[in-house]
Tab-separated table of C-alpha atoms and ligand atoms in Angstrom:
chain	number	residue	atom	x	y	z
A	1	MET	CA	16.882	39.006	4.829
A	2	SER	CA	17.808	36.604	7.678
A	3	ASN	CA	17.925	38.535	10.561
A	4	SER	CA	14.673	36.514	11.734
A	5	PRO	CA	14.034	33.086	11.716
A	6	ALA	CA	10.758	33.329	9.912
A	7	ASP	CA	12.803	35.131	7.021
A	8	SER	CA	15.850	32.777	7.110
A	9	ALA	CA	17.066	30.977	3.994
A	10	LEU	CA	15.625	27.701	5.331
A	11	VAL	CA	12.181	29.014	5.658
A	12	ARG	CA	12.482	31.350	2.063
A	13	ALA	CA	13.688	28.171	0.222
A	14	ALA	CA	10.697	26.498	1.727
A	15	ARG	CA	8.435	28.842	0.149
A	16	GLY	CA	10.368	29.251	-3.130
A	17	LEU	CA	11.562	32.883	-2.529
A	18	GLU	CA	15.331	33.897	-3.543
A	19	VAL	CA	17.704	32.805	-1.057
A	20	PRO	CA	21.339	34.482	-0.814
A	21	ARG	CA	22.841	30.811	-0.457
A	22	THR	CA	21.602	27.071	-0.378
A	23	PRO	CA	20.424	26.792	3.059
A	24	VAL	CA	21.879	23.312	4.748
A	25	TRP	CA	21.108	21.412	7.565
A	26	PHE	CA	21.107	17.332	8.258
A	27	MET	CA	18.590	14.796	9.265
A	28	ARG	CA	19.575	13.538	12.753
A	29	GLN	CA	22.442	16.232	13.212
A	30	ALA	CA	21.730	16.234	16.924
A	31	GLY	CA	23.257	13.160	18.697
A	32	ARG	CA	24.704	10.426	16.648
A	33	SER	CA	27.983	11.094	15.378
A	34	LEU	CA	28.718	14.098	18.083
A	35	PRO	CA	31.184	13.275	20.857
A	36	GLU	CA	29.859	16.062	22.890
A	37	TYR	CA	26.394	14.112	22.613
A	38	ARG	CA	27.449	10.978	23.689
A	39	LYS	CA	29.228	12.613	26.889
A	40	ILE	CA	26.210	14.599	27.727
A	41	ARG	CA	23.976	11.964	27.062
A	42	GLN	CA	26.150	9.315	29.473
A	43	GLY	CA	23.781	7.554	32.063
A	44	VAL	CA	20.776	9.111	30.800
A	45	ALA	CA	18.119	7.054	28.759
A	46	MET	CA	17.024	8.559	25.352
A	47	LEU	CA	13.139	9.121	26.154
A	48	GLU	CA	14.192	10.649	29.864
A	49	SER	CA	16.624	12.843	27.826
A	50	CYS	CA	13.468	14.529	25.577
A	51	ARG	CA	11.978	15.136	28.787
A	52	ARG	CA	14.586	17.587	30.141
A	53	PRO	CA	14.437	20.820	28.423
A	54	GLU	CA	17.927	21.990	29.250
A	55	LEU	CA	19.470	18.836	28.124
A	56	VAL	CA	17.192	19.102	24.645
A	57	THR	CA	18.429	22.807	24.385
A	58	GLU	CA	22.102	21.751	24.826
A	59	ILE	CA	21.634	18.798	22.222
A	60	THR	CA	20.012	20.750	19.690
A	61	LEU	CA	22.175	23.398	20.079
A	62	GLN	CA	25.225	21.316	19.340
A	63	PRO	CA	25.533	20.829	15.642
A	64	VAL	CA	24.261	24.322	15.146
A	65	ARG	CA	27.347	25.501	16.843
A	66	ARG	CA	30.003	23.002	15.526
A	67	HIS	CA	28.866	22.855	12.056
A	68	GLY	CA	27.034	26.151	11.687
A	69	VAL	CA	23.791	24.778	9.789
A	70	ASP	CA	20.978	26.653	8.721
A	71	ALA	CA	18.715	25.275	11.036
A	72	ALA	CA	18.471	23.546	14.104
A	73	ILE	CA	16.158	20.410	14.601
A	74	LEU	CA	14.410	19.739	17.963
A	75	PHE	CA	15.899	17.067	19.876
A	76	SER	CA	13.165	14.568	20.472
A	77	ASP	CA	11.861	11.446	18.692
A	78	ILE	CA	8.671	10.439	16.914
A	79	VAL	CA	7.682	8.174	19.488
A	80	VAL	CA	7.745	10.718	22.350
A	81	PRO	CA	3.842	11.998	21.733
A	82	LEU	CA	3.258	7.782	21.738
A	83	ALA	CA	5.117	7.391	25.243
A	84	ALA	CA	3.469	10.802	26.401
A	85	ALA	CA	-0.260	9.540	25.158
A	86	GLY	CA	0.347	6.624	27.716
A	87	ILE	CA	1.865	3.600	25.351
A	88	ASP	CA	4.297	1.671	27.150
A	89	LEU	CA	7.581	1.864	24.853
A	90	ASP	CA	11.232	2.063	25.500
A	91	ILE	CA	14.096	3.538	22.818
A	92	VAL	CA	16.495	0.698	23.119
A	93	PRO	CA	20.211	1.919	22.232
A	94	GLY	CA	21.297	0.201	18.595
A	95	THR	CA	17.820	-0.758	18.388
A	96	GLY	CA	15.215	1.954	18.018
A	97	PRO	CA	11.603	1.889	19.581
A	98	VAL	CA	10.253	-1.312	21.418
A	99	VAL	CA	6.692	-1.332	22.107
A	100	ALA	CA	5.894	-3.607	25.161
A	101	GLU	CA	2.315	-4.501	24.109
A	102	PRO	CA	2.036	-4.318	20.268
A	103	ILE	CA	-1.501	-2.795	19.164
A	104	ARG	CA	-3.408	-5.615	16.751
A	105	THR	CA	-6.843	-5.678	17.933
A	106	ALA	CA	-9.937	-3.329	18.173
A	107	ALA	CA	-9.581	-2.991	22.092
A	108	ALA	CA	-6.216	-2.043	21.881
A	109	VAL	CA	-6.935	0.542	18.828
A	110	GLU	CA	-9.863	1.641	21.347
A	111	ALA	CA	-7.640	2.133	24.106
A	112	LEU	CA	-5.170	4.205	22.492
A	113	ARG	CA	-6.008	7.795	23.712
A	114	PRO	CA	-5.492	11.126	22.500
A	115	LEU	CA	-2.475	13.054	23.444
A	116	ASP	CA	-3.201	16.365	25.415
A	117	ALA	CA	-0.780	19.574	24.858
A	118	THR	CA	0.014	19.280	28.530
A	119	ASP	CA	1.411	15.570	28.318
A	120	VAL	CA	3.981	17.467	26.350
A	121	SER	CA	4.491	20.403	27.974
A	122	TYR	CA	8.123	19.732	28.266
A	123	VAL	CA	8.487	19.995	24.684
A	124	ALA	CA	7.225	23.710	24.252
A	125	GLU	CA	9.336	24.513	27.290
A	126	SER	CA	12.369	23.308	25.174
A	127	VAL	CA	11.116	25.386	22.291
A	128	ARG	CA	10.914	28.368	24.615
A	129	LEU	CA	14.626	27.994	25.848
A	130	LEU	CA	16.308	27.380	22.276
A	131	LEU	CA	14.303	30.413	20.667
A	132	PRO	CA	16.671	32.941	22.474
A	133	GLU	CA	19.532	30.856	22.022
A	134	LEU	CA	18.913	30.604	18.345
A	135	GLY	CA	18.306	33.939	17.433
A	136	ALA	CA	18.058	33.993	13.538
A	137	THR	CA	18.449	30.581	13.178
A	138	PRO	CA	15.344	28.692	12.477
A	139	LEU	CA	14.298	25.515	14.736
A	140	ILE	CA	12.744	22.541	13.037
A	141	GLY	CA	9.584	21.113	14.848
A	142	PHE	CA	8.781	17.428	13.762
A	143	ALA	CA	6.747	14.285	14.320
A	144	GLY	CA	6.302	10.856	12.888
A	145	ALA	CA	3.507	10.592	10.297
A	146	PRO	CA	0.531	8.022	10.876
A	147	PHE	CA	2.111	5.116	9.045
A	148	THR	CA	5.467	5.033	10.360
A	149	LEU	CA	4.362	5.764	14.060
A	150	ALA	CA	1.549	2.683	13.287
A	151	SER	CA	4.060	0.439	11.897
A	152	TYR	CA	6.377	0.694	15.361
A	153	LEU	CA	3.090	0.030	17.301
A	154	ILE	CA	1.583	-2.683	15.270
A	155	GLU	CA	5.070	-4.547	14.596
A	156	GLY	CA	6.429	-3.930	18.431
A	157	GLY	CA	9.591	-2.596	17.067
A	158	PRO	CA	11.751	-1.933	13.677
A	159	SER	CA	10.751	-4.164	10.997
A	160	ARG	CA	12.290	-5.194	7.375
A	161	THR	CA	9.097	-6.350	6.133
A	162	TYR	CA	6.065	-4.394	7.863
A	163	LEU	CA	4.140	-7.915	7.689
A	164	LYS	CA	2.193	-7.312	10.659
A	165	THR	CA	1.343	-3.612	9.589
A	166	LYS	CA	0.172	-4.791	6.253
A	167	ALA	CA	-1.677	-7.670	7.987
A	168	MET	CA	-3.943	-5.276	9.384
A	169	MET	CA	-4.054	-2.536	6.369
A	170	TYR	CA	-5.319	-5.418	4.064
A	171	GLY	CA	-6.736	-7.249	6.707
A	172	ASP	CA	-8.877	-5.223	8.348
A	173	PRO	CA	-8.894	-1.731	6.409
A	174	GLN	CA	-11.254	-0.393	8.896
A	175	LEU	CA	-9.617	-0.919	12.096
A	176	TRP	CA	-6.408	0.328	10.491
A	177	HIS	CA	-8.168	3.612	9.622
A	178	THR	CA	-9.406	4.039	12.877
A	179	LEU	CA	-5.512	3.771	14.413
A	180	CYS	CA	-4.280	6.090	11.738
A	181	SER	CA	-7.009	8.611	12.257
A	182	ARG	CA	-6.041	8.160	16.292
A	183	LEU	CA	-2.252	8.726	15.364
A	184	ALA	CA	-3.508	11.804	13.229
A	185	ASP	CA	-4.799	13.478	16.109
A	186	ILE	CA	-1.823	13.091	18.354
A	187	THR	CA	0.589	13.987	15.733
A	188	LEU	CA	-1.162	17.138	14.960
A	189	THR	CA	-1.480	17.769	18.544
A	190	PHE	CA	2.228	17.301	18.767
A	191	LEU	CA	3.087	19.711	15.976
A	192	ARG	CA	0.525	22.252	17.218
A	193	VAL	CA	2.515	22.484	20.472
A	194	GLN	CA	5.802	22.754	18.973
A	195	ILE	CA	4.290	25.283	16.425
A	196	ASP	CA	2.537	27.292	19.174
A	197	ALA	CA	5.934	27.540	21.227
A	198	GLY	CA	7.653	29.173	18.232
A	199	VAL	CA	9.428	26.962	15.683
A	200	SER	CA	9.812	28.259	12.135
A	201	ALA	CA	9.008	25.108	10.425
A	202	VAL	CA	7.758	21.296	10.728
A	203	GLN	CA	9.071	17.854	9.194
A	204	LEU	CA	6.623	15.024	8.947
A	205	PHE	CA	8.816	11.962	8.799
A	206	ASP	CA	6.959	9.157	6.934
A	207	SER	CA	10.465	7.275	7.365
A	208	TRP	CA	8.955	3.545	6.216
A	209	ALA	CA	6.138	4.593	3.755
A	210	GLY	CA	8.645	3.570	1.078
A	211	ALA	CA	7.501	0.183	1.812
A	212	LEU	CA	4.220	0.674	0.056
A	213	SER	CA	3.100	1.269	-3.850
A	214	GLU	CA	1.592	4.206	-4.829
A	215	ALA	CA	-1.852	2.824	-4.857
A	216	ASP	CA	-1.876	1.649	-1.224
A	217	TYR	CA	-0.204	4.815	-0.010
A	218	ARG	CA	-3.011	6.804	-1.587
A	219	GLU	CA	-6.072	4.854	-0.374
A	220	TYR	CA	-4.479	3.514	3.488
A	221	VAL	CA	-2.056	6.417	4.213
A	222	MET	CA	-2.624	9.705	2.301
A	223	PRO	CA	-5.890	10.523	3.797
A	224	HIS	CA	-4.520	10.722	7.150
A	225	SER	CA	-1.059	12.033	6.332
A	226	THR	CA	-3.190	14.883	4.557
A	227	ARG	CA	-5.347	15.500	7.395
A	228	VAL	CA	-1.897	16.496	9.653
A	229	LEU	CA	-0.431	18.664	6.883
A	230	SER	CA	-3.469	20.183	5.874
A	231	GLY	CA	-4.655	20.793	9.502
A	232	LEU	CA	-1.595	22.900	9.742
A	233	ALA	CA	-2.125	25.043	6.586
A	234	ASP	CA	-3.130	27.916	8.389
A	235	ALA	CA	-0.075	27.862	11.038
A	236	GLY	CA	2.287	29.947	8.870
A	237	VAL	CA	5.310	27.664	8.947
A	238	PRO	CA	6.639	25.725	5.800
A	239	ARG	CA	5.827	21.968	6.157
A	240	ILE	CA	8.298	19.446	5.108
A	241	HIS	CA	7.327	15.633	4.579
A	242	PHE	CA	9.969	13.161	3.849
A	243	GLY	CA	10.321	9.490	3.815
A	244	VAL	CA	13.125	6.643	2.736
A	245	GLY	CA	12.385	4.987	-0.771
A	246	THR	CA	9.470	7.290	-1.802
A	247	GLY	CA	10.608	7.422	-5.662
A	248	VAL	CA	7.217	6.119	-6.719
A	249	LEU	CA	5.331	8.211	-3.971
A	250	LEU	CA	6.705	11.890	-4.274
A	251	GLU	CA	3.925	13.087	-6.026
A	252	ALA	CA	1.449	11.836	-3.753
A	253	MET	CA	3.369	12.802	-0.875
A	254	GLY	CA	3.680	16.503	-2.390
A	255	GLU	CA	-0.130	16.587	-2.803
A	256	ALA	CA	-0.699	15.580	0.918
A	257	GLY	CA	-0.138	19.427	1.546
A	258	ALA	CA	3.622	19.541	1.792
A	259	ASP	CA	5.289	22.806	1.160
A	260	VAL	CA	8.915	20.831	0.652
A	261	VAL	CA	9.166	17.438	-0.504
A	262	GLY	CA	12.136	15.307	0.889
A	263	VAL	CA	13.864	13.207	-1.499
A	264	ASP	CA	16.167	10.217	-0.587
A	265	TRP	CA	19.630	9.676	-2.702
A	266	ARG	CA	17.939	7.202	-4.730
A	267	THR	CA	15.765	9.821	-6.750
A	268	PRO	CA	17.694	12.934	-8.755
A	269	LEU	CA	16.121	15.886	-7.807
A	270	ASP	CA	15.808	17.110	-11.320
A	271	ARG	CA	13.937	13.841	-11.537
A	272	ALA	CA	11.875	14.838	-8.671
A	273	VAL	CA	10.675	18.381	-9.820
A	274	SER	CA	9.203	16.464	-12.870
A	275	VAL	CA	7.015	14.680	-10.698
A	276	VAL	CA	6.433	17.196	-7.665
A	277	GLY	CA	5.627	19.963	-9.533
A	278	PRO	CA	6.574	23.727	-9.710
A	279	GLU	CA	4.407	24.403	-6.537
A	280	ARG	CA	6.906	22.648	-4.095
A	281	SER	CA	10.269	22.917	-3.056
A	282	LEU	CA	12.505	20.132	-2.193
A	283	GLN	CA	14.943	19.041	0.535
A	284	GLY	CA	18.034	16.539	-0.057
A	285	ASN	CA	19.646	14.424	-0.921
A	286	LEU	CA	23.448	13.268	-0.630
A	287	ASP	CA	23.588	9.657	-0.037
A	288	PRO	CA	24.642	10.014	3.919
A	289	ALA	CA	26.912	6.733	2.805
A	290	ILE	CA	29.205	9.227	0.793
A	291	LEU	CA	30.484	10.980	3.431
A	292	PHE	CA	32.593	7.915	4.104
A	293	ALA	CA	34.452	8.241	0.727
A	294	PRO	CA	37.430	10.634	0.097
A	295	TRP	CA	36.341	14.082	-0.073
A	296	GLU	CA	36.706	14.584	-3.734
A	297	VAL	CA	33.870	12.385	-4.170
A	298	VAL	CA	31.805	14.135	-1.648
A	299	GLU	CA	32.802	17.396	-3.343
A	300	ARG	CA	31.808	16.053	-6.600
A	301	GLU	CA	28.411	14.341	-5.528
A	302	THR	CA	27.619	17.718	-3.496
A	303	ARG	CA	27.981	19.687	-6.566
A	304	ARG	CA	25.876	17.465	-8.534
A	305	VAL	CA	23.139	17.641	-5.808
A	306	LEU	CA	23.339	21.452	-5.948
A	307	ALA	CA	23.211	21.709	-9.547
A	308	GLN	CA	20.299	18.785	-9.772
A	309	GLY	CA	18.467	21.107	-7.085
A	310	ARG	CA	18.351	24.247	-9.152
A	311	ALA	CA	15.672	22.652	-11.255
A	312	ALA	CA	13.230	23.159	-8.331
A	313	ARG	CA	11.365	25.998	-7.004
A	314	GLY	CA	13.612	26.072	-3.861
A	315	HIS	CA	16.217	23.939	-2.511
A	316	ILE	CA	17.246	22.703	1.065
A	317	PHE	CA	20.416	20.785	1.119
A	318	ASN	CA	20.557	17.638	2.814
A	319	LEU	CA	21.174	14.236	3.221
A	320	GLY	CA	19.080	11.640	1.636
A	321	HIS	CA	18.493	10.018	5.243
A	322	GLY	CA	19.986	10.665	8.591
A	323	VAL	CA	23.646	11.070	9.465
A	324	MET	CA	24.999	7.536	10.015
A	325	PRO	CA	26.303	7.198	13.732
A	326	GLU	CA	29.855	6.417	12.738
A	327	THR	CA	30.363	9.869	10.370
A	328	ASP	CA	33.500	11.717	10.896
A	329	PRO	CA	31.819	15.221	12.218
A	330	ASP	CA	34.455	17.397	10.723
A	331	VAL	CA	33.499	16.061	7.291
A	332	LEU	CA	29.806	17.517	8.100
A	333	THR	CA	31.250	20.598	8.963
A	334	ARG	CA	33.429	20.764	5.962
A	335	LEU	CA	30.627	19.736	3.784
A	336	VAL	CA	28.408	23.049	5.255
A	337	GLU	CA	31.108	25.308	4.206
A	338	LEU	CA	31.123	23.744	0.721
A	339	VAL	CA	27.478	23.994	0.130
A	340	HIS	CA	27.744	27.536	1.325
A	341	SER	CA	30.462	28.450	-1.028
A	342	VAL	CA	28.762	27.184	-4.060
B	1	CP3	C1	12.320	6.660	12.403
B	1	CP3	C2	12.596	7.528	13.203
B	1	CP3	C3	12.736	7.385	14.499
B	1	CP3	N1	13.309	8.558	15.334
B	1	CP3	C4	13.221	9.479	14.233
B	1	CP3	C5	12.873	8.972	12.776
B	1	CP3	C6	12.605	9.416	11.634
B	1	CP3	C7	14.058	9.797	10.947
B	1	CP3	C8	14.565	8.937	10.223
B	1	CP3	O1	13.818	8.247	9.507
B	1	CP3	O2	15.819	8.548	10.641
B	1	CP3	C9	13.397	10.955	14.107
B	1	CP3	C10	14.374	11.484	15.438
B	1	CP3	N2	15.038	10.815	16.407
B	1	CP3	C11	15.843	11.605	17.015
B	1	CP3	C12	15.937	13.029	16.270
B	1	CP3	C13	16.393	14.187	16.952
B	1	CP3	C14	17.081	15.095	16.180
B	1	CP3	C15	18.333	14.727	15.498
B	1	CP3	O3	18.594	13.892	15.558
B	1	CP3	O4	18.580	15.387	14.500
B	1	CP3	C16	14.651	12.758	15.256
B	1	CP3	C17	14.630	13.921	13.962
B	1	CP3	C18	16.685	11.183	18.089
B	1	CP3	C19	16.852	9.683	18.183
B	1	CP3	N3	16.324	8.820	18.078
B	1	CP3	C20	17.020	7.594	18.699
B	1	CP3	C21	18.321	7.901	19.022
B	1	CP3	C22	19.540	6.916	19.362
B	1	CP3	C23	19.311	6.932	20.690
B	1	CP3	C24	20.379	6.753	21.535
B	1	CP3	O5	21.265	7.056	21.529
B	1	CP3	O6	20.192	5.844	22.652
B	1	CP3	C25	18.496	9.146	18.570
B	1	CP3	C26	19.637	10.319	18.833
B	1	CP3	C27	16.429	6.401	18.400
B	1	CP3	C28	15.740	6.035	17.698
B	1	CP3	N4	14.554	6.329	17.091
B	1	CP3	C29	13.928	5.625	16.156
B	1	CP3	C30	15.115	4.857	15.581
B	1	CP3	C31	14.867	3.939	14.217
B	1	CP3	C32	15.864	4.732	16.447
B	1	CP3	C33	17.272	3.948	16.634
B	1	CP3	C34	18.409	4.100	15.472
B	1	CP3	C35	19.029	5.064	15.886
B	1	CP3	O7	19.804	5.022	16.674
B	1	CP3	O8	18.940	6.272	15.327
B	1	CP3	C36	12.699	6.257	15.455
């Protein structure tokens, strides 16, 4: 066991197979809290750094070396395939993705072109450079799900209310579905490029789907996420599906075609099992803010998460959302040791 990424604890837990110990990695482990990341990124814009395979390789490896996590996640961003498909956008430090000309009309949706694998050849090249460096440690590829991508394109940037997104969704469902269908195609191509290059698992981030009711999620979003996830059913790698504040959506997000459902800190894992069912594994779900509490609290809460995770077919330990930039990296390292020791 564990001498190849395809037989790693992460992949085995994702498939519900027996593991020697619970695998652990952290969403947004690359970048953010690491001083060695800040140093190497100096003077290089975020999107530009994603297009340099040597830089991507180094940043992806940093948290693996430092923390001994059980998986690497490719250093990239959910908007990389959108930029590669010709959308004029930037990632503004401290803000996030900003789109120069938000997509709000039929003409703008029509102008969104498909992604070609050659548009993101630097991503495939990065994966190829990483595999020999990683050895038996699996590499997770990822993409943004249609709803979350649509929200950036329609709002033009981050949003609290998703008013413009919902205005299109409710006001012009046909246009909404056309847009999401094109985004599903882009996402599928982007994930296939990563799988063909050799990643061992993929995560579909629908980070902001928690803004929706279950009924609206099922009607407006699920068909498109299902097309992405079911389109990868024969790809041979486990599919993780995650969003924030998705307590009422967990059942549907599993049904969309996930092998693993990612859960944020609001829903206890044992309760998540009862809605997701015995056919899927779970990933999560320590509150990233708990890492700022005294170690006794971190330890107690970690043991609770691990105990609740035992109810699942398989459990991949993670935070309930991404690492906060202010997190002390030493706490993350200690947390990995704790998870491995339980
Ligand atoms: C919604 C979303 C985005 N990007 C991503 C999501 C889904 C995950 C989630 O829910 O948090 C996913 C993402 N973005 C990035 C990664 C690389 C791997 C990793 O961090 O471990 C991953 C997996 C790099 C990044 N993406 C971004 C940075 C910071 C850029 C910088 O330092 O200049 C990094 C390292 C920028 C970005 N990109 C995005 C936001 C909201 C931001 C700004 C907030 C922030 O600083 O994190 C969009």
